[in-house]
XYZ file of C-alpha atoms in Angstrom:
563
model
C -42.165 -8.606 -29.806
C -40.467 -8.546 -33.349
C -40.412 -4.822 -33.406
C -38.853 -4.374 -29.740
C -36.784 -7.461 -29.662
C -34.902 -7.946 -32.973
C -32.351 -10.526 -33.867
C -28.814 -9.514 -33.187
C -25.199 -10.376 -34.187
C -22.426 -11.261 -31.805
C -19.380 -10.447 -33.744
C -15.717 -10.643 -33.124
C -15.752 -7.457 -31.102
C -18.143 -9.175 -28.773
C -16.029 -12.182 -28.053
C -12.878 -10.210 -27.861
C -14.253 -7.743 -25.373
C -15.718 -10.617 -23.285
C -12.739 -12.884 -23.519
C -10.080 -10.241 -22.449
C -11.945 -9.814 -19.189
C -12.220 -13.490 -18.544
C -8.525 -13.874 -19.195
C -7.515 -10.925 -16.853
C -9.643 -12.788 -14.241
C -7.101 -15.506 -13.892
C -4.592 -12.942 -12.657
C -6.965 -11.223 -10.141
C -6.072 -11.439 -6.453
C -9.654 -12.487 -5.754
C -9.127 -15.518 -7.927
C -6.424 -16.805 -5.749
C -8.334 -16.158 -2.498
C -10.954 -18.768 -3.187
C -11.380 -21.349 -6.021
C -9.852 -19.925 -9.285
C -12.240 -21.719 -11.580
C -15.255 -20.627 -9.472
C -14.175 -17.130 -9.571
C -13.396 -17.038 -13.273
C -16.759 -18.603 -14.156
C -18.467 -15.909 -12.087
C -16.489 -13.326 -14.087
C -17.323 -15.156 -17.323
C -21.079 -14.979 -16.458
C -21.447 -11.525 -15.437
C -19.197 -10.141 -18.142
C -21.112 -12.218 -20.748
C -24.354 -10.935 -19.318
C -23.101 -7.449 -19.477
C -21.959 -7.361 -23.038
C -24.829 -9.397 -24.328
C -27.385 -6.923 -22.656
C -25.473 -4.036 -24.331
C -25.414 -5.745 -27.693
C -29.194 -6.324 -27.278
C -29.678 -2.560 -26.689
C -27.414 -1.683 -29.596
C -29.554 -3.879 -31.826
C -32.324 -1.117 -31.308
C -30.082 1.577 -32.767
C -29.674 2.612 -36.262
C -26.831 0.595 -38.096
C -24.304 3.417 -38.023
C -24.794 4.011 -34.486
C -24.408 0.352 -33.650
C -20.980 0.282 -35.349
C -19.799 3.286 -33.345
C -21.177 2.000 -30.065
C -19.497 -1.423 -30.635
C -16.199 0.043 -31.515
C -16.218 2.357 -28.446
C -17.188 -0.574 -26.150
C -14.280 -2.723 -27.425
C -11.648 0.085 -26.975
C -12.830 0.862 -23.445
C -12.913 -2.936 -22.704
C -9.454 -3.626 -24.121
C -7.881 -0.836 -21.929
C -9.729 -1.659 -18.660
C -8.964 -5.506 -19.103
C -5.292 -4.832 -19.686
C -5.082 -2.641 -16.731
C -6.866 -5.231 -14.580
C -4.319 -7.895 -15.928
C -1.331 -5.646 -15.309
C -2.360 -4.712 -11.775
C -2.915 -8.254 -11.117
C 0.218 -9.612 -12.745
C 2.644 -6.987 -11.514
C 1.217 -5.698 -8.244
C -1.260 -8.561 -7.130
C -3.710 -5.699 -6.751
C -7.084 -5.103 -8.010
C -8.243 -2.122 -10.212
C -9.634 -0.072 -7.288
C -9.618 3.492 -5.603
C -6.273 2.544 -3.997
C -4.581 1.791 -7.133
C -5.872 4.936 -8.801
C -4.858 7.131 -5.972
C -1.384 5.657 -6.106
C -1.305 6.716 -9.865
C -2.581 10.048 -9.128
C 0.098 10.639 -6.481
C 3.008 9.389 -8.751
C 5.136 12.243 -10.071
C 7.010 12.086 -13.505
C 10.390 10.824 -11.964
C 8.610 8.020 -10.208
C 6.734 7.100 -13.276
C 9.919 6.827 -15.436
C 11.523 4.774 -12.804
C 8.690 2.510 -12.667
C 8.573 1.932 -16.469
C 12.232 1.172 -16.496
C 11.801 -1.425 -13.762
C 8.857 -3.128 -15.442
C 10.189 -3.455 -19.029
C 9.493 -7.110 -19.305
C 5.974 -6.778 -18.066
C 5.280 -3.870 -20.298
C 6.584 -5.819 -23.292
C 4.274 -8.788 -22.305
C 1.258 -6.324 -22.191
C 2.201 -4.897 -25.575
C 2.526 -8.304 -27.053
C -0.900 -9.243 -25.780
C -2.404 -6.032 -27.257
C -0.718 -6.861 -30.563
C -2.156 -10.520 -30.284
C -5.633 -9.179 -29.631
C -5.482 -6.695 -32.516
C -4.222 -9.476 -34.754
C -7.224 -11.654 -33.637
C -9.693 -8.934 -34.250
C -8.077 -8.419 -37.862
C -7.914 -12.035 -38.853
C -10.922 -13.498 -37.179
C -14.246 -13.256 -39.117
C -16.435 -15.195 -36.800
C -19.992 -13.875 -36.233
C -22.983 -15.638 -34.377
C -26.456 -14.405 -35.561
C -28.997 -14.838 -32.783
C -32.554 -15.295 -33.735
C -35.377 -13.322 -32.087
C -36.525 -16.576 -30.265
C -32.895 -17.486 -28.981
C -32.445 -13.894 -28.056
C -35.525 -13.879 -25.870
C -34.253 -17.057 -24.292
C -30.859 -15.811 -23.578
C -32.170 -12.772 -22.114
C -34.396 -14.747 -19.827
C -31.619 -17.073 -18.802
C -29.498 -14.169 -17.901
C -32.287 -12.567 -15.879
C -32.913 -15.935 -14.084
C -29.370 -16.413 -13.251
C -29.019 -12.929 -11.791
C -32.205 -13.311 -10.016
C -31.066 -16.634 -8.467
C -27.800 -14.944 -7.333
C -29.746 -11.948 -5.785
C -32.227 -14.193 -4.007
C -29.399 -16.222 -2.435
C -27.666 -13.221 -1.294
C -30.980 -11.893 0.291
C -31.548 -15.366 1.920
C -27.920 -15.540 3.487
C -28.081 -11.938 4.619
C -31.347 -12.427 6.170
C -29.792 -15.294 8.194
C -27.636 -12.673 9.968
C -30.314 -10.200 10.639
C -29.907 -7.902 7.587
C -31.236 -7.595 4.090
C -28.842 -7.127 1.192
C -30.064 -7.808 -2.341
C -26.851 -6.952 -4.341
C -24.262 -9.815 -4.416
C -21.199 -8.133 -2.920
C -18.916 -9.103 -5.762
C -21.203 -8.064 -8.740
C -20.306 -4.375 -8.808
C -16.589 -5.412 -8.507
C -16.897 -8.047 -11.503
C -18.845 -6.098 -14.099
C -16.677 -4.642 -16.877
C -16.383 -0.970 -16.971
C -18.674 -0.612 -14.069
C -16.004 -1.602 -11.707
C -13.640 0.840 -13.455
C -16.114 3.723 -13.426
C -16.823 3.277 -9.654
C -13.059 3.182 -8.824
C -12.566 6.383 -10.700
C -15.710 8.147 -9.164
C -14.662 7.274 -5.587
C -10.930 8.189 -6.128
C -12.030 11.613 -7.482
C -14.450 11.991 -4.420
C -11.517 11.470 -2.156
C -9.591 14.269 -3.647
C -12.122 16.716 -3.400
C -12.348 19.871 -1.136
C -14.387 17.811 1.222
C -11.083 16.283 2.430
C -9.359 19.493 3.175
C -12.163 20.918 4.976
C -12.631 17.711 7.067
C -8.842 17.915 8.086
C -9.061 21.546 9.047
C -11.628 20.849 11.574
C -10.279 22.009 15.039
C -9.971 19.250 17.737
C -11.897 19.620 21.117
C -9.688 21.144 23.703
C -10.783 18.148 26.180
C -9.818 15.565 23.523
C -6.587 14.702 25.252
C -4.519 14.711 28.341
C -0.732 14.861 28.561
C 1.356 13.173 31.348
C 3.715 15.519 33.237
C 6.630 13.321 32.384
C 5.840 13.149 28.650
C 8.762 12.477 26.309
C 10.198 15.878 25.185
C 11.764 14.578 21.917
C 9.906 12.214 19.536
C 11.321 11.172 16.233
C 9.406 9.202 13.665
C 11.468 8.038 10.573
C 9.329 6.603 7.833
C 11.211 4.650 5.450
C 10.272 3.681 1.890
C 9.915 0.125 0.317
C 12.217 -1.442 2.901
C 11.629 -5.151 3.482
C 12.948 -6.716 6.804
C 13.803 -9.845 4.879
C 16.716 -8.275 3.147
C 18.171 -6.483 6.152
C 21.108 -7.821 8.221
C 19.585 -6.720 11.464
C 16.749 -9.238 10.787
C 19.248 -12.137 10.006
C 19.669 -11.451 6.385
C 23.178 -13.098 5.603
C 24.428 -10.064 3.857
C 25.722 -7.492 6.301
C 24.024 -4.444 5.043
C 22.978 -2.835 8.351
C 26.119 -2.228 10.069
C 24.870 0.651 12.245
C 21.924 -1.016 13.563
C 23.637 -4.422 13.851
C 26.439 -2.691 15.654
C 24.045 -1.140 18.212
C 22.557 -4.589 18.785
C 25.967 -6.181 19.271
C 26.928 -3.446 21.676
C 23.887 -4.182 23.732
C 24.984 -7.819 24.007
C 28.533 -6.836 25.088
C 27.021 -4.533 27.694
C 24.858 -7.367 28.953
C 27.884 -9.800 29.143
C 29.929 -7.156 30.819
C 27.147 -6.200 33.177
C 27.513 -2.387 32.247
C 24.100 -2.115 30.879
C 22.404 0.886 32.419
C 19.434 -0.323 34.540
C 19.716 -3.637 32.847
C 17.730 -2.311 29.913
C 18.576 -1.945 26.225
C 18.666 1.066 23.819
C 17.535 -0.647 20.687
C 14.525 -2.763 20.179
C 13.991 -4.729 16.865
C 10.435 -5.933 16.442
C 10.452 -9.051 14.235
C 6.573 -9.489 13.641
C 5.323 -6.258 12.044
C 3.482 -5.824 8.652
C 2.037 -2.831 6.815
C -1.600 -2.405 5.951
C -0.967 -2.144 2.238
C 1.716 -2.537 -0.261
C 1.939 1.061 -1.444
C 2.592 4.398 -0.136
C -0.596 6.464 -0.619
C -2.728 3.757 0.970
C -0.482 3.361 3.920
C -0.274 6.963 4.691
C -4.089 6.977 4.961
C -3.791 4.612 7.926
C -0.246 5.096 9.281
C -0.605 8.672 10.676
C -4.037 8.711 12.031
C -6.848 6.558 13.788
C -7.869 4.975 10.433
C -7.340 1.201 10.302
C -8.678 -2.094 8.897
C -11.413 -2.234 11.352
C -12.813 1.367 10.718
C -12.074 1.416 6.939
C -15.659 2.584 6.184
C -14.833 5.965 7.828
C -12.939 8.092 5.322
C -9.291 8.553 6.490
C -9.519 12.381 6.444
C -12.302 12.214 9.124
C -9.866 10.648 11.687
C -7.742 12.510 14.076
C -3.940 12.507 13.039
C -0.448 12.656 14.462
C 0.134 16.205 13.425
C -3.011 17.683 15.019
C -2.732 15.652 18.192
C 0.831 16.553 18.918
C 0.117 20.322 18.235
C -2.697 20.226 20.729
C -0.576 18.366 23.129
C 1.706 21.480 23.127
C 4.624 19.972 20.813
C 6.517 21.816 18.079
C 5.832 19.635 14.963
C 8.176 19.235 12.072
C 7.861 17.274 8.920
C 10.946 16.788 6.714
C 10.205 14.918 3.449
C 12.387 13.590 0.608
C 9.390 12.474 -1.655
C 8.023 15.470 -3.319
C 4.181 14.987 -3.622
C 2.615 14.890 -7.022
C -0.910 15.800 -6.065
C -2.241 18.285 -3.650
C -5.178 16.100 -2.459
C -3.504 13.073 -1.311
C -2.769 11.803 2.090
C 0.911 12.113 1.443
C 0.501 15.768 0.896
C -2.323 16.664 3.209
C -1.307 14.887 6.370
C 2.141 16.487 6.442
C 0.417 19.818 6.181
C -0.983 19.202 9.518
C 2.482 19.860 11.006
C 3.643 23.237 12.047
C 6.758 23.261 9.939
C 6.776 21.310 6.590
C 9.839 21.063 4.478
C 10.363 19.186 1.385
C 13.699 18.700 -0.411
C 14.122 19.369 -4.185
C 12.099 17.039 -6.432
C 15.517 16.605 -8.391
C 17.374 15.503 -5.249
C 16.676 12.087 -3.958
C 19.641 11.567 -1.546
C 18.192 11.091 1.925
C 21.239 12.817 3.545
C 19.742 15.993 2.327
C 17.108 15.691 5.101
C 19.883 16.144 7.623
C 20.847 19.381 5.965
C 17.287 20.526 6.293
C 17.167 19.602 9.934
C 20.516 21.376 10.743
C 19.535 24.656 8.813
C 15.803 24.947 9.159
C 14.758 22.828 12.177
C 17.245 22.785 14.776
C 17.185 26.451 15.494
C 13.323 26.186 16.095
C 13.340 23.238 18.547
C 11.406 23.791 21.725
C 10.850 22.121 24.934
C 8.804 19.402 23.264
C 9.139 18.405 19.660
C 7.866 15.920 17.183
C 10.079 15.486 14.194
C 9.197 13.214 11.190
C 11.615 12.162 8.570
C 10.155 10.790 5.423
C 12.876 8.974 3.385
C 13.209 8.166 -0.301
C 14.744 4.894 1.021
C 14.495 2.002 -1.443
C 12.080 3.337 -3.920
C 12.346 2.243 -7.411
C 14.703 2.336 -9.091
C 16.905 0.806 -6.395
C 20.127 1.498 -8.265
C 19.399 5.222 -7.946
C 18.960 5.187 -4.120
C 22.605 5.202 -3.019
C 25.811 6.974 -3.887
C 28.375 4.951 -5.863
C 30.406 4.851 -2.677
C 27.785 2.718 -1.112
C 27.629 0.190 -3.991
C 29.325 -2.309 -1.561
C 27.698 -5.605 -2.510
C 27.692 -7.353 -5.838
C 25.515 -10.284 -7.136
C 28.262 -12.572 -6.081
C 27.442 -11.522 -2.475
C 23.850 -12.400 -2.657
C 22.331 -15.630 -1.639
C 19.490 -16.616 -4.076
C 17.919 -19.663 -2.420
C 14.278 -19.584 -2.603
C 14.240 -16.481 -4.937
C 12.717 -16.724 -8.523
C 15.654 -15.074 -10.201
C 16.064 -15.905 -13.939
C 19.173 -14.124 -15.053
C 22.010 -11.769 -14.110
C 19.769 -8.775 -14.666
C 17.663 -9.978 -11.789
C 20.580 -10.703 -9.523
C 21.835 -7.189 -10.101
C 18.496 -5.813 -9.166
C 18.702 -7.515 -5.873
C 22.128 -6.472 -5.261
C 20.963 -2.791 -5.844
C 18.194 -3.371 -3.471
C 20.512 -4.735 -0.801
C 22.868 -1.670 -1.310
C 19.954 0.750 -0.931
C 19.138 -0.740 2.548
C 22.838 -0.392 3.264
C 22.619 3.201 2.524
C 19.483 3.722 4.521
C 21.220 2.117 7.656
C 23.866 4.908 7.189
C 21.156 7.563 7.088
C 19.609 6.160 10.103
C 22.858 6.290 11.994
C 23.359 9.959 11.233
C 19.727 10.849 12.355
C 20.168 8.969 15.625
C 23.409 10.897 16.353
C 21.492 14.215 16.203
C 19.338 13.111 19.297
C 21.744 10.858 21.251
C 22.357 13.591 24.033
C 18.465 14.188 24.520
C 15.626 12.695 26.239
C 14.384 11.075 23.022
C 12.612 8.203 21.537
C 13.266 7.341 17.952
C 10.818 4.964 15.779
C 11.882 3.629 12.499
C 9.611 1.721 10.251
C 9.074 1.514 6.475
C 5.749 2.375 4.960
C 5.568 -0.764 3.114
C 8.031 -3.565 2.011
C 8.938 -4.906 -1.532
C 8.478 -8.433 -2.868
C 11.913 -9.135 -4.337
C 11.544 -12.159 -6.526
C 10.115 -13.929 -3.392
C 6.650 -14.920 -4.659
C 7.293 -14.945 -8.415
C 9.800 -13.886 -10.988
C 8.822 -10.230 -10.608
C 9.817 -7.556 -8.039
C 8.485 -4.398 -6.569
C 5.145 -3.466 -4.928
C 2.981 -6.640 -4.531
C 0.066 -7.484 -2.262
C 1.835 -10.588 -0.894
C 3.213 -11.453 2.528
C 6.619 -10.405 1.499
C 5.353 -7.045 0.120
C 4.140 -5.972 3.613
C 6.809 -7.532 5.940
C 8.450 -4.246 7.148
C 11.201 -3.298 9.518
C 10.175 -1.721 12.837
C 12.671 -0.466 15.321
C 12.663 1.615 18.479
C 15.778 3.456 19.869
C 15.858 5.161 23.157
C 18.608 7.409 24.413
C 20.537 6.813 27.603
C 18.532 9.971 29.109
C 15.320 8.465 28.091
C 16.216 5.120 29.992
C 17.015 6.870 33.058
C 13.829 9.001 33.029
C 11.398 6.554 31.735
C 12.418 2.978 32.835
C 8.766 1.788 33.036
C 8.423 2.792 29.236
C 11.521 1.075 28.247
C 10.297 -2.107 30.047
C 6.945 -1.953 28.302
C 8.726 -1.610 24.866
C 10.961 -4.475 25.721
C 8.017 -6.865 26.650
C 6.409 -6.098 23.123
C 9.160 -6.858 20.624
C 7.627 -10.405 19.661
C 4.045 -9.260 19.563
C 2.170 -9.467 16.205
C 1.694 -5.868 15.000
C 0.290 -3.912 12.119
C 1.459 -0.375 11.336
C -1.998 1.049 11.044
C -2.101 0.822 14.985
C 0.906 2.949 15.203
C -0.848 6.001 16.528
C -2.563 3.749 19.312
C 0.924 2.916 20.341
C 3.081 5.866 19.872
C 0.916 8.330 21.633
C 0.613 6.558 25.038
C 4.326 5.551 25.195
C 5.147 9.265 24.659
C 2.580 10.246 27.428
C -0.223 11.664 25.308
C -3.777 9.943 25.880
C -6.719 10.733 23.558
C -10.368 9.848 23.623
C -9.845 7.643 20.509
C -7.039 5.589 21.811
C -7.812 1.867 22.415
C -5.700 -0.230 24.749
C -6.440 -3.346 22.614
C -4.480 -1.571 19.718
C -1.534 -0.241 21.957
C 1.366 -2.468 21.346
C 2.984 -1.555 24.710
C -0.254 -2.298 26.802
C -0.857 -5.450 28.597
C -4.238 -5.383 27.085
C -2.993 -5.405 23.433
C -4.860 -7.999 21.349
C -2.346 -10.372 20.065
C -5.167 -12.249 18.361
C -6.084 -9.403 16.109
C -6.631 -10.678 12.677
C -4.122 -8.990 10.412
C -5.685 -8.048 7.070
C -3.558 -6.328 4.518
C -4.411 -4.854 1.112
C -8.091 -4.765 2.240
C -8.965 -8.474 2.059
C -5.872 -10.645 2.571
C -5.115 -12.381 5.815
C -1.445 -12.268 6.948
C -0.084 -15.496 8.519
C 3.370 -15.326 10.120
C 5.778 -17.909 9.240
């Protein structure tokens, strides 16, 4: 026993590595989905058990190797713990595959914009790193564990883990299954959680993804109505929150085009000149995105992936580009967000379209998409067309998302009730955000004009929203209710109204239904007149069988409750 179970020393590196993970646990979104203290204690136990076990193994190594191993362990622990803290504090996100894929798909310009927007948070991180380094330099605490106590502590750790495993097995047996691993353990252990996230994110970017996407669809996979809509336009915005848009009741009039359409609808109703007594514009007021970042949303927005079938990889699901091509449509993708990586959903799903056009990575003006349409797309339009516009919208930094001529609103025009603003800089950020939405409204107006004389349906929604000082004194991407509350607008032309009155009626009856954008494909295809073997009526927003009681889960594990 003495030979194989020596005494060991828990030095300052041990307590620092363990302490930073316990501290980061307070900022984890999981901590605020249950009892904070319960979650932190669980992290404290498993982190302590993990580091203690490693130190017990290190004690069997030669002294020089022990020092090297402990230094490497501390360095890795500090890096991972601070990333956990940063992700939780800034984004209210966990360190997981989604976060890593978002980082993989961020180009240099986006990275620099993000760093500029998060200066205060980054300074806080640096201050904490400096504080930990100072602690390591000053603190000389060391706890020498005797062989007998070492044996006791290892036994205690084994007993605690065994009890947890036994409880998990018992509870799982009650529902007819057998699971020995407590579900949160692998997502709690230091370094193990990060290693798993890196592994699965790299797997998602392998050639397996591209091979799966290139599989042909069966010819009998779908049927198309004889009166299917000939022109389908999907506008995917970026980082637009309905809470800051005039069309949704925000007191700053930053959506003059959309609000003007709505007002004209009211006038036509009052004057009884509304054709067929049906409107052209439909503003849906209870819609959220599935995630608070672009890459994760693209994995569920453009295909049959959703929260309920999340265990099936997104690249094994049928997608919009493939379905519309099989249905006989010419498909066009126009993008103002240049992809950073060739294995992401934001890159690969657009490639499923017949014509794919990106603007210059140095040009972030969304009006450049109209130039692309007029020069490269319009000459190629056929009898049936699907055209997708992917905007830069309100991507960070907000002040870079509109021309100076659209800097209409200043901080004195903004209401700050309920917002956690701290200074004039915060107020300017909100004003910039409001102006970016003002410019997006202008771009929407120009896109709508391109199709006003056609039989067309135009759908506008944002990939996700932004939490603009609503839940805390930070702003940007965040897994909160505010971070997923997106605009969702449908516009139909007069020709569409006359040719498809039943479709217009179905749209009108759905505007107040609770919806989630990962069900877009279930709703868009049937209203267009395309019916596939994967479509579910319970997920079709425009169907009488739509499930209005669906539990809307965003960011993987948070339940949305509409105010």
